[in-house]
CSV table of C-alpha atoms and ligand atoms in Angstrom, one decimal:
chain,number,residue,atom,x,y,z
A,1,MET,CA,-140.3,86.5,-238.8
A,2,ALA,CA,-142.5,83.9,-236.6
A,3,ASP,CA,-140.2,81.8,-234.1
A,4,TRP,CA,-142.1,79.1,-235.3
A,5,ASP,CA,-144.3,77.7,-237.4
A,6,THR,CA,-148.2,77.1,-235.3
A,7,ILE,CA,-148.9,77.2,-232.6
A,8,TRP,CA,-152.0,75.9,-230.3
A,9,ILE,CA,-153.1,78.5,-227.8
A,10,ASN,CA,-155.8,78.4,-224.4
A,11,THR,CA,-155.3,74.5,-224.1
A,12,SER,CA,-154.9,72.0,-221.6
A,13,LEU,CA,-152.3,69.5,-222.0
A,14,ALA,CA,-151.9,66.1,-221.0
A,15,THR,CA,-147.6,65.7,-222.1
A,16,MET,CA,-147.5,62.6,-220.5
A,17,ALA,CA,-143.5,63.2,-219.1
A,18,VAL,CA,-143.1,62.5,-216.1
A,19,THR,CA,-143.0,65.6,-213.6
A,20,GLY,CA,-144.5,64.8,-210.9
A,21,ASN,CA,-148.2,65.7,-211.6
A,22,SER,CA,-150.9,63.3,-213.2
A,23,TYR,CA,-151.1,63.1,-217.0
A,24,GLY,CA,-147.8,65.7,-217.0
A,25,GLN,CA,-151.0,68.7,-217.5
A,26,VAL,CA,-150.4,72.7,-218.2
A,27,LYS,CA,-153.5,74.0,-218.0
A,28,ASN,CA,-154.2,77.0,-219.9
A,29,GLY,CA,-151.1,76.3,-222.2
A,30,ALA,CA,-149.6,76.2,-225.6
A,31,ILE,CA,-147.9,74.4,-227.8
A,32,ALA,CA,-145.7,75.8,-230.5
A,33,ILE,CA,-144.6,73.8,-233.7
A,34,LYS,CA,-141.8,74.5,-235.9
A,35,ASN,CA,-140.3,71.9,-238.3
A,36,SER,CA,-141.8,68.9,-237.8
A,37,ARG,CA,-140.6,69.1,-234.1
A,38,ILE,CA,-142.4,70.8,-231.0
A,39,ALA,CA,-140.8,74.4,-230.2
A,40,TRP,CA,-142.3,75.3,-226.8
A,41,ILE,CA,-144.2,74.1,-224.6
A,42,GLY,CA,-145.8,75.8,-221.8
A,43,LEU,CA,-148.5,78.6,-219.1
A,44,MET,CA,-150.5,80.4,-221.7
A,45,GLU,CA,-149.2,83.5,-218.8
A,46,THR,CA,-145.0,83.2,-220.0
A,47,LEU,CA,-145.5,83.1,-223.3
A,48,PRO,CA,-142.9,85.7,-223.7
A,49,LYS,CA,-145.1,87.7,-226.7
A,50,LYS,CA,-148.4,88.1,-228.3
A,51,PRO,CA,-148.7,84.4,-231.1
A,52,GLU,CA,-149.5,86.2,-233.3
A,53,ALA,CA,-145.9,88.0,-232.8
A,54,LEU,CA,-144.5,83.8,-232.0
A,55,ALA,CA,-145.6,81.3,-234.6
A,56,SER,CA,-147.1,82.3,-238.1
A,57,ASN,CA,-150.6,80.0,-237.8
A,58,VAL,CA,-152.3,80.5,-234.3
A,59,ILE,CA,-154.8,78.4,-233.5
A,60,ASP,CA,-157.2,78.5,-231.1
A,61,ALA,CA,-157.7,75.5,-228.9
A,62,THR,CA,-160.1,76.2,-226.3
A,63,GLY,CA,-162.5,73.9,-224.0
A,64,LYS,CA,-159.7,71.2,-225.9
A,65,TRP,CA,-157.0,68.8,-224.3
A,66,ILE,CA,-153.8,68.0,-226.3
A,67,THR,CA,-152.6,64.3,-225.6
A,68,PRO,CA,-149.2,63.3,-227.6
A,69,GLY,CA,-150.6,61.1,-230.8
A,70,LEU,CA,-151.5,58.0,-229.7
A,71,ILE,CA,-149.2,54.4,-230.4
A,72,ASP,CA,-151.0,51.3,-230.2
A,73,CYS,CA,-147.3,49.1,-229.5
A,74,HIS,CA,-148.9,45.2,-231.2
A,75,THR,CA,-150.8,44.4,-234.0
A,76,HIS,CA,-150.9,42.5,-236.7
A,77,LEU,CA,-153.2,44.3,-239.0
A,78,VAL,CA,-151.6,42.7,-242.1
A,79,PHE,CA,-153.5,40.1,-242.7
A,80,GLY,CA,-155.9,37.8,-245.6
A,81,GLY,CA,-158.9,36.2,-245.4
A,82,SER,CA,-161.1,36.8,-242.1
A,83,ARG,CA,-161.4,34.1,-239.0
A,84,VAL,CA,-165.3,34.8,-239.0
A,85,GLY,CA,-166.2,31.8,-238.9
A,86,GLU,CA,-163.5,30.2,-236.0
A,87,PHE,CA,-165.5,33.3,-233.9
A,88,GLU,CA,-168.9,31.8,-234.8
A,89,GLN,CA,-167.2,28.7,-233.6
A,90,ARG,CA,-165.9,29.5,-229.9
A,91,LEU,CA,-169.8,30.6,-229.6
A,92,GLN,CA,-170.8,26.8,-230.2
A,93,GLY,CA,-168.5,26.4,-227.3
A,94,ALA,CA,-164.7,24.9,-229.0
A,95,SER,CA,-161.9,27.2,-227.6
A,96,TYR,CA,-159.2,28.7,-229.3
A,97,GLU,CA,-156.3,26.2,-228.3
A,98,GLU,CA,-159.0,23.2,-229.8
A,99,ILE,CA,-159.5,25.4,-233.3
A,100,SER,CA,-155.2,25.6,-233.1
A,101,ARG,CA,-155.3,22.2,-232.6
A,102,ASN,CA,-157.7,20.5,-235.3
A,103,GLY,CA,-155.7,22.8,-237.7
A,104,GLY,CA,-157.6,26.4,-237.6
A,105,GLY,CA,-156.2,29.2,-235.4
A,106,ILE,CA,-153.5,31.2,-236.8
A,107,VAL,CA,-152.4,29.0,-239.4
A,108,SER,CA,-156.2,29.2,-241.5
A,109,THR,CA,-154.9,33.1,-241.7
A,110,MET,CA,-150.9,32.4,-243.0
A,111,ALA,CA,-153.1,30.1,-245.8
A,112,ALA,CA,-155.0,33.3,-246.6
A,113,THR,CA,-152.0,35.6,-246.8
A,114,ARG,CA,-149.8,33.7,-248.3
A,115,ASN,CA,-152.3,33.5,-251.6
A,116,ALA,CA,-152.8,37.3,-251.8
A,117,SER,CA,-150.3,40.0,-253.9
A,118,GLU,CA,-148.3,42.4,-252.0
A,119,ASP,CA,-151.3,44.3,-252.8
A,120,GLU,CA,-154.4,43.6,-251.6
A,121,LEU,CA,-152.7,43.3,-248.6
A,122,ILE,CA,-151.8,46.7,-248.3
A,123,LYS,CA,-155.7,47.3,-249.6
A,124,ALA,CA,-156.9,45.7,-246.8
A,125,GLY,CA,-154.9,46.8,-244.8
A,126,ILE,CA,-155.8,51.2,-245.6
A,127,PRO,CA,-159.0,51.2,-243.4
A,128,ARG,CA,-158.0,49.2,-240.8
A,129,LEU,CA,-154.7,51.4,-240.0
A,130,SER,CA,-156.6,54.5,-241.4
A,131,ASN,CA,-159.6,53.4,-238.2
A,132,LEU,CA,-156.2,53.1,-235.9
A,133,ILE,CA,-155.7,56.1,-237.1
A,134,ARG,CA,-159.3,58.6,-236.9
A,135,GLU,CA,-159.2,57.6,-233.6
A,136,GLY,CA,-155.2,59.5,-232.8
A,137,CYS,CA,-152.8,57.4,-232.8
A,138,THR,CA,-149.5,58.7,-234.8
A,139,THR,CA,-147.7,55.9,-234.1
A,140,VAL,CA,-148.1,51.4,-235.0
A,141,GLU,CA,-146.3,48.5,-235.2
A,142,ILE,CA,-147.3,45.9,-237.8
A,143,LYS,CA,-146.0,42.8,-237.6
A,144,SER,CA,-145.2,39.8,-240.1
A,145,GLY,CA,-146.1,36.4,-239.0
A,146,TYR,CA,-148.3,35.1,-241.0
A,147,GLY,CA,-146.6,34.5,-243.9
A,148,LEU,CA,-144.8,31.7,-242.6
A,149,GLU,CA,-142.1,30.9,-245.3
A,150,THR,CA,-139.4,33.9,-245.8
A,151,SER,CA,-141.2,34.9,-249.1
A,152,ALA,CA,-144.6,35.2,-247.8
A,153,GLU,CA,-143.3,37.2,-244.3
A,154,LEU,CA,-140.9,39.4,-246.4
A,155,LYS,CA,-144.3,40.8,-248.8
A,156,GLN,CA,-146.1,41.1,-245.2
A,157,LEU,CA,-143.7,43.2,-243.9
A,158,PHE,CA,-143.3,45.0,-247.3
A,159,ALA,CA,-147.5,45.3,-247.3
A,160,ALA,CA,-146.7,47.0,-243.8
A,161,ARG,CA,-143.6,49.1,-244.9
A,162,ALA,CA,-146.4,50.3,-247.9
A,163,LEU,CA,-149.0,51.4,-245.4
A,164,GLY,CA,-146.7,53.6,-243.3
A,165,ALA,CA,-145.3,55.5,-246.4
A,166,THR,CA,-148.8,55.8,-248.2
A,167,LEU,CA,-150.9,56.6,-244.6
A,168,PRO,CA,-150.1,59.7,-242.5
A,169,VAL,CA,-148.6,57.2,-239.5
A,170,ASN,CA,-145.6,55.9,-238.2
A,171,VAL,CA,-145.7,52.4,-238.8
A,172,GLN,CA,-142.6,50.2,-236.8
A,173,THR,CA,-142.7,46.4,-238.7
A,174,THR,CA,-141.8,43.5,-236.1
A,175,PHE,CA,-140.8,40.2,-237.8
A,176,LEU,CA,-142.5,36.9,-236.4
A,177,GLY,CA,-141.4,34.2,-238.0
A,178,ALA,CA,-141.9,31.9,-234.7
A,179,HIS,CA,-145.6,32.3,-234.3
A,180,ALA,CA,-146.6,29.6,-235.5
A,181,LEU,CA,-145.7,25.8,-237.9
A,182,PRO,CA,-147.2,25.7,-241.3
A,183,PRO,CA,-148.1,22.3,-242.3
A,184,GLU,CA,-145.5,22.0,-244.6
A,185,PHE,CA,-142.6,21.2,-241.3
A,186,LYS,CA,-145.5,19.2,-239.2
A,187,GLY,CA,-143.3,17.0,-236.9
A,188,ARG,CA,-140.9,19.4,-238.1
A,189,GLN,CA,-140.9,22.7,-235.9
A,190,GLY,CA,-137.1,23.0,-234.5
A,191,ASP,CA,-136.0,22.7,-239.3
A,192,TYR,CA,-139.0,25.3,-239.0
A,193,ILE,CA,-136.6,26.8,-236.3
A,194,GLU,CA,-133.5,26.7,-237.8
A,195,LYS,CA,-135.2,27.8,-241.2
A,196,VAL,CA,-136.1,31.2,-239.2
A,197,ILE,CA,-132.4,31.5,-238.1
A,198,GLU,CA,-130.0,30.4,-240.9
A,199,GLU,CA,-132.3,31.7,-244.0
A,200,MET,CA,-135.6,34.3,-242.6
A,201,ILE,CA,-133.7,36.6,-240.5
A,202,PRO,CA,-131.0,37.0,-242.1
A,203,ALA,CA,-133.1,38.2,-244.8
A,204,VAL,CA,-135.5,40.3,-243.0
A,205,ALA,CA,-132.5,41.8,-242.1
A,206,GLU,CA,-130.1,41.5,-245.2
A,207,ASN,CA,-133.9,44.1,-246.4
A,208,GLY,CA,-133.7,46.3,-243.3
A,209,ALA,CA,-138.2,45.2,-243.0
A,210,ALA,CA,-138.5,44.8,-239.4
A,211,ASP,CA,-137.4,46.9,-236.6
A,212,ALA,CA,-137.8,43.7,-234.8
A,213,VAL,CA,-138.2,40.6,-234.0
A,214,ASP,CA,-140.7,38.8,-232.1
A,215,ALA,CA,-141.5,35.3,-231.1
A,216,PHE,CA,-145.0,33.1,-230.0
A,217,CYS,CA,-143.0,31.8,-226.8
A,218,GLU,CA,-146.6,28.9,-225.7
A,219,ASN,CA,-147.6,25.8,-225.3
A,220,ILE,CA,-149.4,25.9,-229.1
A,221,GLY,CA,-146.1,27.8,-230.2
A,222,PHE,CA,-142.5,27.7,-229.2
A,223,THR,CA,-140.9,26.7,-226.2
A,224,ALA,CA,-138.2,28.6,-224.8
A,225,ALA,CA,-135.3,27.4,-225.9
A,226,GLU,CA,-136.8,27.3,-229.8
A,227,THR,CA,-137.3,31.8,-228.7
A,228,GLU,CA,-133.3,32.2,-227.2
A,229,GLY,CA,-132.2,30.9,-230.6
A,230,VAL,CA,-134.2,33.0,-233.0
A,231,PHE,CA,-133.2,35.6,-229.8
A,232,LYS,CA,-128.8,34.5,-230.2
A,233,ALA,CA,-129.8,35.3,-234.2
A,234,ALA,CA,-132.1,38.5,-233.8
A,235,GLN,CA,-129.3,40.1,-231.4
A,236,ALA,CA,-126.7,38.8,-234.2
A,237,HIS,CA,-128.3,40.6,-236.6
A,238,GLY,CA,-128.8,44.2,-234.4
A,239,LEU,CA,-132.5,43.3,-233.6
A,240,PRO,CA,-133.5,44.1,-230.5
A,241,VAL,CA,-136.3,41.8,-229.2
A,242,LYS,CA,-139.9,41.2,-228.2
A,243,LEU,CA,-142.0,38.7,-226.8
A,244,HIS,CA,-145.5,37.4,-226.7
A,245,ALA,CA,-145.4,35.4,-223.2
A,246,GLU,CA,-147.8,33.9,-220.7
A,247,GLN,CA,-150.8,34.5,-223.1
A,248,LEU,CA,-152.4,31.4,-222.7
A,249,SER,CA,-149.8,29.2,-220.0
A,250,ASP,CA,-146.0,29.8,-218.1
A,251,GLN,CA,-143.7,29.3,-220.5
A,252,GLY,CA,-140.9,31.5,-218.0
A,253,GLY,CA,-140.6,33.5,-221.1
A,254,ALA,CA,-141.1,36.5,-219.8
A,255,ALA,CA,-138.3,36.0,-218.2
A,256,LEU,CA,-136.1,34.7,-220.6
A,257,ALA,CA,-137.3,37.9,-222.7
A,258,ALA,CA,-135.6,40.3,-220.0
A,259,ARG,CA,-132.2,38.4,-220.7
A,260,PHE,CA,-132.6,39.7,-223.7
A,261,GLY,CA,-132.7,42.9,-222.5
A,262,ALA,CA,-136.3,42.8,-225.1
A,263,MET,CA,-138.1,45.7,-225.3
A,264,SER,CA,-141.2,44.3,-224.3
A,265,ALA,CA,-143.0,41.1,-222.9
A,266,ASP,CA,-146.4,41.3,-224.1
A,267,HIS,CA,-150.1,39.1,-223.2
A,268,LEU,CA,-148.7,38.1,-219.7
A,269,GLU,CA,-151.7,36.9,-218.5
A,270,PHE,CA,-149.4,33.5,-216.7
A,271,ILE,CA,-146.1,35.8,-214.9
A,272,SER,CA,-144.4,35.0,-212.2
A,273,GLU,CA,-144.0,37.4,-209.7
A,274,ASP,CA,-140.1,36.0,-211.1
A,275,GLY,CA,-140.6,37.1,-214.1
A,276,VAL,CA,-141.9,40.2,-213.3
A,277,ARG,CA,-139.2,40.8,-211.2
A,278,ALA,CA,-136.8,39.6,-214.1
A,279,MET,CA,-138.6,42.1,-216.4
A,280,ALA,CA,-138.1,45.1,-213.6
A,281,ALA,CA,-134.0,44.7,-213.6
A,282,ALA,CA,-134.2,44.5,-217.3
A,283,GLY,CA,-136.7,47.4,-218.4
A,284,THR,CA,-138.4,45.2,-220.0
A,285,VAL,CA,-142.3,46.6,-220.5
A,286,ALA,CA,-145.3,45.0,-219.8
A,287,VAL,CA,-147.8,45.3,-222.8
A,288,LEU,CA,-151.0,44.2,-222.3
A,289,LEU,CA,-153.9,43.0,-224.8
A,290,PRO,CA,-157.5,43.5,-223.0
A,291,GLY,CA,-159.5,42.8,-226.3
A,292,ALA,CA,-157.5,39.1,-226.7
A,293,PHE,CA,-158.5,38.8,-222.5
A,294,TYR,CA,-161.8,39.6,-223.7
A,295,THR,CA,-162.7,37.9,-227.3
A,296,LEU,CA,-161.3,34.4,-226.4
A,297,ARG,CA,-163.6,35.2,-222.3
A,298,GLU,CA,-160.5,34.3,-220.7
A,299,THR,CA,-160.7,35.5,-217.2
A,300,GLN,CA,-156.9,35.1,-215.3
A,301,LEU,CA,-155.6,38.7,-214.9
A,302,PRO,CA,-152.7,40.0,-216.1
A,303,PRO,CA,-150.9,41.0,-212.2
A,304,ILE,CA,-150.8,44.8,-213.0
A,305,ASP,CA,-150.4,45.2,-208.8
A,306,LEU,CA,-146.9,43.0,-209.2
A,307,PHE,CA,-146.2,45.0,-212.0
A,308,ARG,CA,-147.0,48.2,-210.1
A,309,LYS,CA,-145.5,47.0,-207.0
A,310,HIS,CA,-141.9,46.3,-209.6
A,311,GLY,CA,-142.3,49.0,-210.8
A,312,VAL,CA,-142.4,47.3,-214.2
A,313,ASP,CA,-144.4,50.3,-216.9
A,314,ILE,CA,-147.1,49.3,-218.8
A,315,ALA,CA,-148.0,50.1,-222.3
A,316,ILE,CA,-152.2,48.9,-223.8
A,317,ALA,CA,-152.0,48.0,-227.6
A,318,SER,CA,-155.1,46.4,-229.0
A,319,ASP,CA,-152.9,42.9,-230.9
A,320,PHE,CA,-155.6,43.4,-233.4
A,321,ASN,CA,-155.3,40.6,-235.2
A,322,PRO,CA,-158.4,38.3,-237.4
A,323,GLY,CA,-158.4,35.8,-234.7
A,324,SER,CA,-157.9,36.4,-230.9
A,325,SER,CA,-158.7,40.6,-231.0
A,326,PRO,CA,-160.7,41.3,-234.3
A,327,MET,CA,-161.1,45.1,-233.3
A,328,PRO,CA,-158.4,48.3,-234.5
A,329,SER,CA,-159.7,50.1,-231.9
A,330,LEU,CA,-156.8,52.1,-229.2
A,331,LEU,CA,-159.8,54.1,-227.6
A,332,LEU,CA,-161.3,51.1,-226.7
A,333,MET,CA,-158.2,49.5,-225.6
A,334,LEU,CA,-158.3,52.4,-223.0
A,335,ASN,CA,-162.0,51.9,-221.6
A,336,MET,CA,-160.7,47.6,-221.1
A,337,SER,CA,-157.8,47.7,-219.6
A,338,CYS,CA,-159.5,49.9,-217.1
A,339,THR,CA,-163.0,48.4,-216.5
A,340,MET,CA,-161.4,45.0,-217.1
A,341,PHE,CA,-157.8,44.9,-215.4
A,342,ARG,CA,-158.3,47.9,-213.1
A,343,MET,CA,-156.1,50.5,-214.8
A,344,THR,CA,-156.4,54.1,-213.8
A,345,PRO,CA,-157.2,56.1,-216.8
A,346,GLU,CA,-153.7,57.7,-216.2
A,347,GLU,CA,-151.7,54.9,-215.9
A,348,ALA,CA,-154.3,53.6,-219.8
A,349,LEU,CA,-153.5,57.1,-221.7
A,350,ALA,CA,-149.8,56.4,-220.8
A,351,GLY,CA,-149.5,52.9,-221.5
A,352,ALA,CA,-151.0,54.6,-225.2
A,353,THR,CA,-148.9,57.1,-225.0
A,354,ARG,CA,-144.9,56.6,-223.1
A,355,ASN,CA,-145.0,53.0,-222.7
A,356,ALA,CA,-145.4,52.2,-225.6
A,357,ALA,CA,-143.2,54.7,-227.1
A,358,ARG,CA,-140.8,53.0,-224.6
A,359,ALA,CA,-142.3,49.0,-225.9
A,360,LEU,CA,-140.9,50.3,-229.9
A,361,GLY,CA,-137.4,51.8,-228.9
A,362,VAL,CA,-138.4,55.4,-230.1
A,363,ASP,CA,-139.0,56.6,-226.6
A,364,ALA,CA,-136.3,59.7,-227.4
A,365,ASP,CA,-138.9,60.7,-230.5
A,366,ARG,CA,-141.8,60.4,-229.6
A,367,GLY,CA,-144.9,58.7,-227.0
A,368,THR,CA,-144.7,63.0,-224.5
A,369,LEU,CA,-145.6,66.3,-225.4
A,370,GLU,CA,-141.9,67.8,-224.8
A,371,VAL,CA,-139.8,70.4,-226.3
A,372,GLY,CA,-137.4,68.4,-229.4
A,373,LYS,CA,-139.6,65.3,-229.6
A,374,LEU,CA,-141.8,65.1,-233.0
A,375,ALA,CA,-144.7,66.4,-232.8
A,376,ASP,CA,-147.1,64.2,-233.1
A,377,LEU,CA,-150.3,65.5,-231.3
A,378,ALA,CA,-153.9,64.4,-230.9
A,379,VAL,CA,-156.6,66.9,-230.2
A,380,TRP,CA,-159.3,65.8,-228.2
A,381,ASN,CA,-163.1,67.6,-227.6
A,382,ILE,CA,-163.5,66.3,-224.2
A,383,GLU,CA,-162.5,68.8,-219.8
A,384,GLN,CA,-160.3,65.7,-218.5
A,385,PRO,CA,-158.0,63.5,-219.9
A,386,ALA,CA,-159.6,60.0,-218.3
A,387,GLU,CA,-163.0,60.5,-221.0
A,388,LEU,CA,-160.1,59.3,-223.3
A,389,SER,CA,-160.5,56.1,-221.6
A,390,TYR,CA,-164.1,56.1,-219.9
A,391,TRP,CA,-166.3,57.1,-222.9
A,392,ALA,CA,-167.0,53.8,-225.4
A,393,ALA,CA,-167.3,53.1,-228.8
A,394,TYR,CA,-167.4,57.4,-229.3
A,395,ASN,CA,-164.7,59.7,-231.0
A,396,PRO,CA,-163.7,61.9,-229.4
A,397,LEU,CA,-160.7,63.8,-231.9
A,398,ASP,CA,-161.3,67.0,-232.7
A,399,MET,CA,-157.3,67.3,-234.3
A,400,LEU,CA,-153.9,65.4,-235.7
A,401,ILE,CA,-151.6,66.5,-236.2
A,402,GLN,CA,-148.2,63.8,-237.4
A,403,GLY,CA,-144.7,65.3,-237.3
A,404,GLY,CA,-145.8,69.2,-237.1
A,405,THR,CA,-148.3,68.4,-240.2
A,406,VAL,CA,-152.1,68.0,-239.2
A,407,VAL,CA,-153.6,65.1,-240.9
A,408,ASP,CA,-156.3,66.1,-243.5
A,409,PHE,CA,-158.9,62.7,-242.7
A,410,GLU,CA,-161.0,64.0,-245.8
A,411,LYS,CA,-157.7,64.0,-248.4
A,412,GLU,CA,-155.6,62.0,-246.7
A,413,LEU,CA,-158.0,58.9,-244.9
A,414,THR,CA,-160.2,58.5,-248.9
A,415,LEU,CA,-157.9,56.4,-250.6
A,416,PRO,CA,-158.8,53.3,-253.3
A,417,GLY,CA,-159.3,50.7,-250.7
A,418,VAL,CA,-160.8,52.8,-247.8
A,419,MET,CA,-164.3,52.0,-247.2
A,420,ALA,CA,-166.2,54.7,-246.2
B,501,DI6,N1,-151.0,36.1,-230.1
B,501,DI6,C1,-151.7,37.1,-229.9
B,501,DI6,O1,-152.4,37.5,-229.8
B,501,DI6,C2,-151.7,36.8,-231.9
B,501,DI6,N2,-150.6,36.0,-232.2
B,501,DI6,C3,-150.3,35.8,-231.1
B,501,DI6,O2,-148.9,34.6,-231.2
B,501,DI6,C4,-153.1,36.1,-232.8
B,501,DI6,C5,-152.8,35.4,-233.8
B,501,DI6,C6,-154.0,34.9,-234.3
B,501,DI6,O3,-154.6,33.9,-233.7
B,501,DI6,O4,-154.1,35.0,-235.7
B,502,FE,FE1,-150.1,39.5,-231.1
């Protein structure tokens, strides 16, 4: 009997493991899987026997590259309605902050999300998540934060979990109750935070609905002190934390997140060097979101050189949401992070694989091609890995393997509610 289930041969691998050579690459190599995990990786010439003697299924991948399945570590993809009207208002000169202060923004998506049933949220989420999968994503994080009351937050998180159970993708969920102040708490922000702490986090933990807790620490969101209360409650319930920090202004959020051992701090255009130092010391990943930067026409770049200088790992994510990043495409983010943020294509790919896995705390199993990790692989029709950042609005994915199983796009993504 063959040792392995499947082997891909005559291929190039960007393992993204830290091996000292660029992309952790193995040229003229092979990768074998057994029981949903990676069983062997190496050069063709070091295969112990003929491929047919080693695996029941041999796939010739001549001319292709295999990378880890991509990981989108920051999305808000479960929501009701859209914000196309605000898009048009911004084109007329209104700013994102003005719209938010006038009762639009996150709160308008809250209303549409509260009005939607869990089934409706799942249906709306299927084509969005399918779009990420078609581009090579095998893990996607989904946040709540458009319910802003216990039952509606849980509904969003359950919809996110159901999407992960329905589609061939690993979904990690994050509770973001401290995203915006719901209108019924106007003038009583402290009371709302108390509700997040006393009622929502315990309910989320009790239901096993979230893998992490996030907050929006910002002048139009919550203060550092309020965020700290949320973090303490999360930790008391055994949930790791992450933070929307320094997106529009410097609130010291990244340093606070680091103090709580946060897995990531996200956005960070306005972070100070002290904030970067604190993240480095805590091993907190910097998640950069070029889609929001582009959509809001931001001009202050995140300080990539400071992250490099202090050795902070950088991840890249879509931030897919109806307001500031209506773009469910991680490949587009790879291109934007190079063109707009001047990251290298190798940094960008590490940001959507190895470092994104760290930002979600799933790096023991995912994010690189290494023996023992889950077989989440993306096979690409490209000649060099930098092409994943080079092309835009073009998808060179050839094949996707989720937990050792080849994804059948026709069958598995053609579900009721999936747009053709
Ligand atoms: N920052 C973001 O990028 C999203 N949430 C946040 O706090 C945007 C959410 C939205 O505008 O709907
Ligand atoms: Fe976000």
